[in-house]
XYZ file of C-alpha atoms in Angstrom:
479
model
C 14.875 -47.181 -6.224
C 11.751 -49.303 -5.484
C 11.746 -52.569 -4.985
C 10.827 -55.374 -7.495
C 8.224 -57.233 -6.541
C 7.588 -61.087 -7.668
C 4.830 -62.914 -8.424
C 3.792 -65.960 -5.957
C 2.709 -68.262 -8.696
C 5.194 -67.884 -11.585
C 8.074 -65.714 -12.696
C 6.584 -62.567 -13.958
C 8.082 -59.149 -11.896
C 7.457 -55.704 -11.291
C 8.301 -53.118 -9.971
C 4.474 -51.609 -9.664
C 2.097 -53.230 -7.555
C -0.578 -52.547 -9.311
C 0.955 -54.551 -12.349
C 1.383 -57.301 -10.286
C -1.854 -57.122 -9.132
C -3.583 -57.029 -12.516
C -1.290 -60.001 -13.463
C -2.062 -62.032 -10.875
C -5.847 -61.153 -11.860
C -5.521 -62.134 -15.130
C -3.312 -64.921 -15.376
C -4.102 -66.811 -12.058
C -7.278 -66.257 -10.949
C -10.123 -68.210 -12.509
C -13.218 -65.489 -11.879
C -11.092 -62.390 -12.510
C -12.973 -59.509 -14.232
C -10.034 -58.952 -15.856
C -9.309 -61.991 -17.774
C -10.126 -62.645 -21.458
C -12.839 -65.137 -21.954
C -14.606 -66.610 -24.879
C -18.409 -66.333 -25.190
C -20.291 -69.490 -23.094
C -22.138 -70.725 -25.940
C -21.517 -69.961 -29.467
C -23.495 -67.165 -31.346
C -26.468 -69.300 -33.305
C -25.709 -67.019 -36.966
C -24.584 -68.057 -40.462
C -22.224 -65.543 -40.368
C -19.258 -68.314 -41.788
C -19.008 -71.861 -42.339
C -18.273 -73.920 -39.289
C -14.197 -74.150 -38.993
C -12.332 -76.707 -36.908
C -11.863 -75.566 -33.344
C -8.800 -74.539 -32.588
C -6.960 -74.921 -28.769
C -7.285 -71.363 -26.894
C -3.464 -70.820 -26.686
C -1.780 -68.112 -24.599
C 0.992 -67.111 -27.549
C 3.932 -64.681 -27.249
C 3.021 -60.925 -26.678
C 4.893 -58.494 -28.360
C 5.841 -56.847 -25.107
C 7.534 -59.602 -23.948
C 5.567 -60.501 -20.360
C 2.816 -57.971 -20.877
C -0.526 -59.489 -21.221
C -4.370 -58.438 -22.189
C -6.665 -57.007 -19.794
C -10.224 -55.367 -20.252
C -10.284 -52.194 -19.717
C -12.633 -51.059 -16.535
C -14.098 -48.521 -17.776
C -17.850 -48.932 -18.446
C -19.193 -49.919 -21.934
C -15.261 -49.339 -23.255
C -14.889 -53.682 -23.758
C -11.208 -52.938 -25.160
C -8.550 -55.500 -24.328
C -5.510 -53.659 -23.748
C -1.477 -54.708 -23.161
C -1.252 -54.258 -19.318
C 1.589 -52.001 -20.229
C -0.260 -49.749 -21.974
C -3.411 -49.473 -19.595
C -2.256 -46.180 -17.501
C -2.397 -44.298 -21.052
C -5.562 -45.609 -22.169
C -7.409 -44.986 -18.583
C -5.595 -41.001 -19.028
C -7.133 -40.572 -22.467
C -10.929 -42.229 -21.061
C -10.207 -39.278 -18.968
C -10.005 -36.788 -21.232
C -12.057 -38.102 -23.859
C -14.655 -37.634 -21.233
C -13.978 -33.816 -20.527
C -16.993 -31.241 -20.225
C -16.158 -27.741 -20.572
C -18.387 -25.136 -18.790
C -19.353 -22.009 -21.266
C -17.635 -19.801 -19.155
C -14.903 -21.546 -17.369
C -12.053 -19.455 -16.875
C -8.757 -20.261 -18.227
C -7.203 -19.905 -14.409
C -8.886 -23.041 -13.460
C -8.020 -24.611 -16.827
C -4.704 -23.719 -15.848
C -4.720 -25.839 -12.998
C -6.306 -28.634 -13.942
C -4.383 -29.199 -16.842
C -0.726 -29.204 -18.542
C -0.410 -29.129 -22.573
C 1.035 -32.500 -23.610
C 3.674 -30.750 -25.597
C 5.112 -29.660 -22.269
C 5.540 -33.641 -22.308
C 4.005 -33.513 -18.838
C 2.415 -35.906 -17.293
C -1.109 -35.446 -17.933
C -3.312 -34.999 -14.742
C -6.199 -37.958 -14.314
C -8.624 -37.687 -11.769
C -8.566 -41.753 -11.544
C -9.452 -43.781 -8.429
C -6.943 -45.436 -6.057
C -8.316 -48.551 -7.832
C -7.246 -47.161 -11.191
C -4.379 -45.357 -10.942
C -0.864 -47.341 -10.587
C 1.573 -44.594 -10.890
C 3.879 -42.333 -13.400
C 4.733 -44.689 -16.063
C 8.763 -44.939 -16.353
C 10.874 -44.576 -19.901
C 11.294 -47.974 -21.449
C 14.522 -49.394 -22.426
C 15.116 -49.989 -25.938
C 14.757 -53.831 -24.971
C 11.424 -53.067 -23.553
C 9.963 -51.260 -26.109
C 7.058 -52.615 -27.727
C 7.548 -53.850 -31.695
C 4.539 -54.765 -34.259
C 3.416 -57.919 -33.779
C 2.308 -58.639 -36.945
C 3.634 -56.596 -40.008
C 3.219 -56.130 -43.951
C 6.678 -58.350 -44.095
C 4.110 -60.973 -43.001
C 3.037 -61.006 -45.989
C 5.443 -59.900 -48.697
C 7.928 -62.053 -47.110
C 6.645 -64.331 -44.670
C 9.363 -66.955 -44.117
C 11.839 -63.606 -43.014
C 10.374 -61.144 -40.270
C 12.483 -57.957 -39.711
C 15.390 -58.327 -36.871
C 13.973 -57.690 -33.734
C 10.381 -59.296 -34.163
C 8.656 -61.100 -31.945
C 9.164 -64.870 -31.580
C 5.857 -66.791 -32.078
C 6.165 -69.914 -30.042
C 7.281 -73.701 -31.264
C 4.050 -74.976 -30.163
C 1.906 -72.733 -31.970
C 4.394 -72.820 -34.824
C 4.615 -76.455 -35.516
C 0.986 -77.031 -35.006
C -0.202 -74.416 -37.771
C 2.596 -73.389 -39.581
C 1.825 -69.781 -41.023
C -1.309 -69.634 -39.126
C -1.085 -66.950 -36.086
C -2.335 -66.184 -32.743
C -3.151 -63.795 -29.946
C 0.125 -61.963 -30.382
C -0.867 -60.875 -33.549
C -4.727 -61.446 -34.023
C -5.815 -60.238 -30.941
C -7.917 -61.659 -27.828
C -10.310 -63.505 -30.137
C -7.367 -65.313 -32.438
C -9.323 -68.376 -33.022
C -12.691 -66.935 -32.915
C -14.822 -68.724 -35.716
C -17.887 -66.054 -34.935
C -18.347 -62.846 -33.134
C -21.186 -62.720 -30.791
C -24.707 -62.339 -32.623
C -25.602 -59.209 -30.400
C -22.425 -57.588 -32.081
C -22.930 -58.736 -35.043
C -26.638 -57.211 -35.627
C -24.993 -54.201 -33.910
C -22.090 -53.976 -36.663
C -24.827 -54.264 -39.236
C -26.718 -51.716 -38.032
C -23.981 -49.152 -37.779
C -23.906 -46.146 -35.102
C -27.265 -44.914 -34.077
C -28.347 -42.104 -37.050
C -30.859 -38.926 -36.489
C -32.265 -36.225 -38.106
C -31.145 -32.771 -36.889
C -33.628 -29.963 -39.076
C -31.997 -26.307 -39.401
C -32.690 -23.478 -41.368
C -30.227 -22.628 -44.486
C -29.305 -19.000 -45.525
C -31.987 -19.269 -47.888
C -34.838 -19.527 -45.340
C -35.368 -23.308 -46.873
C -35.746 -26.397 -44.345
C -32.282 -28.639 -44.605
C -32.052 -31.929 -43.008
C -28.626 -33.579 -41.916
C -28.374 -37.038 -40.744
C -26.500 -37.294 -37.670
C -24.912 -40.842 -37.125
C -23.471 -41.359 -33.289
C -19.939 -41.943 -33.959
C -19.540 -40.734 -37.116
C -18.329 -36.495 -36.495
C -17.788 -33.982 -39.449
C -16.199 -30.655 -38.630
C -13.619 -31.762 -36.229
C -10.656 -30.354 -38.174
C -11.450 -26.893 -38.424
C -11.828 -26.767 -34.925
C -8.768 -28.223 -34.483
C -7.134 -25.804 -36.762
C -8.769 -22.787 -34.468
C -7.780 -24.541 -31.595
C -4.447 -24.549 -32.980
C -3.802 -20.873 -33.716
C -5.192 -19.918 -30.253
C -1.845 -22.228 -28.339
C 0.999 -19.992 -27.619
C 3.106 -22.988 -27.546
C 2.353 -24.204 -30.973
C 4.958 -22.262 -33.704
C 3.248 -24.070 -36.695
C 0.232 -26.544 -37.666
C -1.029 -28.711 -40.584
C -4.036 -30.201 -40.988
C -5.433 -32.693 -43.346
C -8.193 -32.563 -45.833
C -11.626 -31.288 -44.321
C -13.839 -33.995 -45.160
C -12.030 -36.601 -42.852
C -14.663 -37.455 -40.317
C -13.754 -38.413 -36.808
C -15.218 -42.367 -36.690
C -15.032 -43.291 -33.273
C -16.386 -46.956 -31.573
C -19.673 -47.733 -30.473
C -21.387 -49.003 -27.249
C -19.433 -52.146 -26.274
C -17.764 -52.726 -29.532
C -14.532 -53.566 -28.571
C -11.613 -53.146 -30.950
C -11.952 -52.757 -34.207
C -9.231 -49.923 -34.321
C -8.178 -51.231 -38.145
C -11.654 -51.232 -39.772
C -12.081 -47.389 -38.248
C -9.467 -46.033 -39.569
C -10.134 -47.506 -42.502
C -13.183 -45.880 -42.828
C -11.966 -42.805 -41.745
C -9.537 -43.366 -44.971
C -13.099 -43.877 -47.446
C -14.658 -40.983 -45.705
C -12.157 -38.747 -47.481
C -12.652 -40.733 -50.403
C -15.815 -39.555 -50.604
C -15.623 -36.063 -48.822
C -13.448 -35.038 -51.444
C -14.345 -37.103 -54.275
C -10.838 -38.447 -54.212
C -9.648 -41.262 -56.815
C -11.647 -44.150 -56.024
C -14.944 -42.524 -54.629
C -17.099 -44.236 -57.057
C -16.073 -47.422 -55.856
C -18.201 -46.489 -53.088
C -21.938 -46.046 -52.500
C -23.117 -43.255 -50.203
C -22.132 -43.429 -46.436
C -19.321 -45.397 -44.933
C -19.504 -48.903 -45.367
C -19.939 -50.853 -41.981
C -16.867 -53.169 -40.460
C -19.134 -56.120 -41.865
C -18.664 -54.250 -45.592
C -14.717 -53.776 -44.861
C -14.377 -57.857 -44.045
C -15.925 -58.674 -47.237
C -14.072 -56.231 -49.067
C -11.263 -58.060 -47.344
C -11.821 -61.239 -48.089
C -12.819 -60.323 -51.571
C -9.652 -58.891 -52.033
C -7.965 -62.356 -51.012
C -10.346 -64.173 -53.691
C -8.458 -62.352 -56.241
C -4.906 -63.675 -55.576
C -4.288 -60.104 -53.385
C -2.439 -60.633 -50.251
C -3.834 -64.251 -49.949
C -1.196 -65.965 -47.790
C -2.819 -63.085 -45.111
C -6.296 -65.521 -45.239
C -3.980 -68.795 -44.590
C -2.205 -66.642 -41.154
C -5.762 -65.030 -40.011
C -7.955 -68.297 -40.889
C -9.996 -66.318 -42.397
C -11.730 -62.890 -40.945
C -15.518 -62.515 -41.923
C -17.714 -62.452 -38.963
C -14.989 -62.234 -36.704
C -13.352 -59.611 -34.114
C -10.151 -61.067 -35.178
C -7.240 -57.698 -35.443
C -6.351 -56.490 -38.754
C -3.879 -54.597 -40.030
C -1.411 -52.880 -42.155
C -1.678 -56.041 -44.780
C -5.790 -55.767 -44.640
C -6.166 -52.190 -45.268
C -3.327 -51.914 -48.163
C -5.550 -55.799 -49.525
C -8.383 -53.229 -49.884
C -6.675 -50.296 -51.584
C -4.708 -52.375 -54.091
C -8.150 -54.114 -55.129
C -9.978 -51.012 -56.069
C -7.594 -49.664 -57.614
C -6.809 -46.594 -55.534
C -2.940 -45.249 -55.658
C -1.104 -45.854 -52.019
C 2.242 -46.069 -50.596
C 3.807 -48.097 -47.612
C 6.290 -46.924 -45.131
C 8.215 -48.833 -42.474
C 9.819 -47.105 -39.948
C 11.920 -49.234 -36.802
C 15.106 -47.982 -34.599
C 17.919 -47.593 -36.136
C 21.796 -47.351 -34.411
C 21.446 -43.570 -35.468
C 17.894 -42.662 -34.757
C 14.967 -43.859 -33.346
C 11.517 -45.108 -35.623
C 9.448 -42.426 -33.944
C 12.223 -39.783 -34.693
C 12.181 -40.796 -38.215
C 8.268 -40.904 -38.124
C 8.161 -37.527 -37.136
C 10.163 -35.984 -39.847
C 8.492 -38.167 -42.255
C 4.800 -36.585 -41.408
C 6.276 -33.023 -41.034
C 7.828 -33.286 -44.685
C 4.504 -34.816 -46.185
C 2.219 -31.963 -44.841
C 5.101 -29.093 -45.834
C 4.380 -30.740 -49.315
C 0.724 -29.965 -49.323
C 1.377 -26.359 -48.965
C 2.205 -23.817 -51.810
C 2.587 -20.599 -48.646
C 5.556 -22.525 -46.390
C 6.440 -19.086 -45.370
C 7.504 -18.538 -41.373
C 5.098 -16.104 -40.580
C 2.058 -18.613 -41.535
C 0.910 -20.647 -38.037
C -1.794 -22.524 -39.818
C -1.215 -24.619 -42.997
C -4.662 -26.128 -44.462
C -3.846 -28.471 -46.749
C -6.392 -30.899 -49.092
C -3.826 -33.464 -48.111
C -5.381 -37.070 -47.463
C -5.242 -38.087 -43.871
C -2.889 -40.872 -43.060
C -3.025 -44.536 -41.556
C -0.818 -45.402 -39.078
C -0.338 -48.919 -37.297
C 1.599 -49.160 -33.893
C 2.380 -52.210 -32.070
C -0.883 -53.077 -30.759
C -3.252 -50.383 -32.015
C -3.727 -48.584 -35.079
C -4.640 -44.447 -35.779
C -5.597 -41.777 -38.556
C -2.892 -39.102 -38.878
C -5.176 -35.707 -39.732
C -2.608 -32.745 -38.796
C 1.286 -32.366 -37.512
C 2.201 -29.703 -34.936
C 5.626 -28.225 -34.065
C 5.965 -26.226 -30.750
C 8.434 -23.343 -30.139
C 10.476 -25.320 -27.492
C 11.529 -27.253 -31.411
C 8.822 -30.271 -29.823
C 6.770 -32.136 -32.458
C 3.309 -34.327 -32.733
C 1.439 -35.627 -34.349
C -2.245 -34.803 -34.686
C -4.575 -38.488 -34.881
C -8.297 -39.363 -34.523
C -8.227 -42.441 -31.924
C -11.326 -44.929 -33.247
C -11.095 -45.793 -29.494
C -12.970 -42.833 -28.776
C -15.385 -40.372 -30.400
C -15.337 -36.398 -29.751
C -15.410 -35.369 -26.307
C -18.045 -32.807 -24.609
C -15.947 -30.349 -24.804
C -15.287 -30.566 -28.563
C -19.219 -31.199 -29.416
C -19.825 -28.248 -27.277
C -17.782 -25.920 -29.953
C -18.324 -27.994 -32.963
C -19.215 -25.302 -35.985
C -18.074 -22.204 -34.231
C -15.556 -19.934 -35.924
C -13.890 -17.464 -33.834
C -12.800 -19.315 -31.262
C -11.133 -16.671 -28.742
C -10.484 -18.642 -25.747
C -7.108 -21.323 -25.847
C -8.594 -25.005 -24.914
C -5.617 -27.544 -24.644
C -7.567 -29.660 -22.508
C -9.409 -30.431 -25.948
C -6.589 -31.108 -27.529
C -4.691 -33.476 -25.413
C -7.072 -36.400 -26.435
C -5.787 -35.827 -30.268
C -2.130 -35.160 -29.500
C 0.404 -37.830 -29.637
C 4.064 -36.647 -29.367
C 7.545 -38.188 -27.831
C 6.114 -39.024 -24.666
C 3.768 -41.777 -26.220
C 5.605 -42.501 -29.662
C 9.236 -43.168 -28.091
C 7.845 -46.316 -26.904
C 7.465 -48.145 -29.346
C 9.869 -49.327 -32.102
C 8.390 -50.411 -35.177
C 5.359 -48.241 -36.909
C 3.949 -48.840 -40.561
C 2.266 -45.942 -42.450
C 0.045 -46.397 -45.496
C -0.157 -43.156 -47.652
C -2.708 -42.555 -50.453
C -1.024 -40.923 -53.158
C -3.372 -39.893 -55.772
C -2.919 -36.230 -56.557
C -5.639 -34.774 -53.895
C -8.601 -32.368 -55.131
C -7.230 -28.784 -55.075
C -10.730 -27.050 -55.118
C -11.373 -24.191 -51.739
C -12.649 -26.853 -49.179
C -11.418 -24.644 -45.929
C -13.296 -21.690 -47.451
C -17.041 -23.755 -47.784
């Protein structure tokens, strides 16, 4: 058993060294690159009225001790729980896979184990980097949603189980919340005017010319981390795993909207938009409330906050202080705000551990019995259900995804397919993007969209928003 190891200036313990050293960076030492710090001067913009400082409190993290830290990887700027920093460096890794044309699948072999084997996942990190196998949590240290839609619909009662926000910060501003549930940059009044001109821009776009079957000249505009096409790869990709017994995948038109340069996290506001771009994709109920292209994350805050002018989740502007111009977290209650002002047809879910069964477990059967919906050919022979399903968003403690597919494996393991807005398509993806007849099995390429027991069984709350308009039936898979 290894020893537990104590921190010299406080109470905190571990039983990794590398936690404790990253604590001790970020907690207790003044010029750690680690440690979350507000800009030096404020941004000169009139991106929101001028609102009365508020202190820089450390508040309650839903992980009990855990803390933020910046990632180190280059041009990445996420803050991350320290908990969950070993995962996130593992997916950097294989979001950043190349794939040589003719790579044999021996060496794949060896370099890699399918996640569904619920393997540990081999990263090529530095000694700096790496801190070890990550051990199962116990059910008292698994993480819980810091900030939920019960916020809202019932603020003065949180689900049993929910974090604790402090006295302090309780007394002091009432329903008004913090770090735990806003993020790093809480009681930000403005973002940075760099990011904001960058927001406002939107991903870098060019022109890509090719010739169409009828000899005529089309032009597509290509925007950086904006990628159409990704699930019918995945669906190939799919049928070519040995492991995998069946697979469901989502409506086509879902793009993959991953971050761009130095962003940060804006996980809720991308899948958001991944939400909108099947809206529009598949001229689903509510397109038209929509001009062409996705909307930027400035768009989705005043969507937001117009939302709250009309009496729709308005307590959520009292607990946030307000969003617009901000890199303030949002959430479950932000995204449904949006939906329920435009008039498009959604659902919640809640799913948290029960005596009898665990959230994830439930979340799980949930997904699998919404895609086996979509399809009119459940038969067991079939590997490959394409549905015209919508995709699906999903908020974890401390992150949010896009549910586009479902997989079940022969061994009777389950996962879930999800885009990650913390990262766009890999090399090895754009390097196959628009091929059909795929012949060669790639689950290195997979591994970055897979999320199964291994990282779900962590955590114990999830929300799910659903739309629920009755989807376009028209042949999308065949175009």
């Amino acid at each position: 058993m290894a020893d537990v190891l104590s921190c010299p200036f406080c109470d905190f313990t571990s039983s990794d060294s590398y936690f404790l050293i990253l604590h001790v960076e970020e907690l207790h030492t003044d010029d750690s690159p680690f440690k979350v710090t507000e800009p030096s001067e404020p941004p000169t913009s009139a991106l929101s009225q001028t609102k009365k400082e508020q202190p820089r409190n450390r508040d309650d993290s839903p992980f009990g001790t855990d803390e933020w830290v910046l990632c180190p990887e280059k041009d990445c700027d996420e803050q991350v729980y320290l908990s969950e920093l070993n995962e996130h460096l593992d997916l950097h890794l294989a979001a950043g896979l190349t794939e040589p044309e003719h790579s044999s699948s021996t060496k794949r072999d060896k370099m890699f184990t399918p996640i569904a084997s619920e393997h540990s996942f081999h990263s090529g990190l530095s000694d700096r980097h790496r801190h070890g196998k990550m051990r199962p949590r116990a059910d008292s240290q698994k993480s819980t949603l810091a900030r939920s839609i019960l916020d809202i619909f019932c603020p003065v009662s949180r689900q049993k189980g929910g974090p604790k926000r402090s006295k302090e910060h309780s007394d002091d501003y009432g329903a008004r919340l913090g770090k735990a549930e806003l993020g790093p940059y809480a009681y930000e009044d403005q973002m940075p005017n760099w990011l904001y001109e960058q927001l406002k821009a939107g991903g870098k776009k060019t022109t890509l010319n090719r010739i169409g079957r009828d000899g005529r000249l089309i032009k597509h505009e290509i925007i950086e981390n904006e990628t159409p096409g990704v699930l019918p790869m995945l669906a190939q990709l799919c049928a070519l795993e040995k492991s995998v017994k069946h697979a469901y995948l989502c409506h086509p038109a879902t793009l993959q909207i991953g971050k761009t340069r130095r962003e940060g996290s804006f996980c809720g506001y991308r899948n958001l938009q991944m939400l909108v771009s099947y809206i529009q994709g598949a001229k689903a109920q509510g397109h038209d409330r929509f001009t062409a292209g996705t909307p930027n994350i400035l768009k989705l805050q005043d969507m937001v906050e117009d939302a709250w002018d009309k009496g729709i989740s308005e307590i959520a502007r009292e607990q946030t202080g307000g969003i617009r111009g901000t890199r303030k977290y949002i959430g479950t209650p932000e995204v449904e705000a949006v939906l329920r002002s435009l008039e498009i047809d959604h659902g919640i879910q809640m799913f948290t551990d029960r005596d009898d069964s665990q959230a994830h477990e439930q979340l799980l059967a949930d997904i699998e019995g919404y895609f086996r919906s979509g399809v009119s050919d459940d038969t067991p022979e079939t590997k490959i259900y394409k549905t015209c399903l919508p995709p699906i968003y999903l908020q974890q403690p401390g992150h949010s995804l896009t549910i586009v597919g479902f997989e079940k494996h022969h061994d009777g393991s389950r996962n879930l397919l999800v885009f990650d807005p913390q990262f766009n398509p890999t090399p090895g993806m754009m390097m196959i993007l628009g091929r059909r007849g795929l012949r060669t099995p790639r689950p290195e390429l997979l591994h970055v969209y897979r999320r199964g027991h291994r990282h779900l069984s962590k955590r114990r709350d999830f929300e799910m928003i659903k739309l629920t308009a009755h989807p376009p039936l028209f042949p999308v898979w065949d175009v």
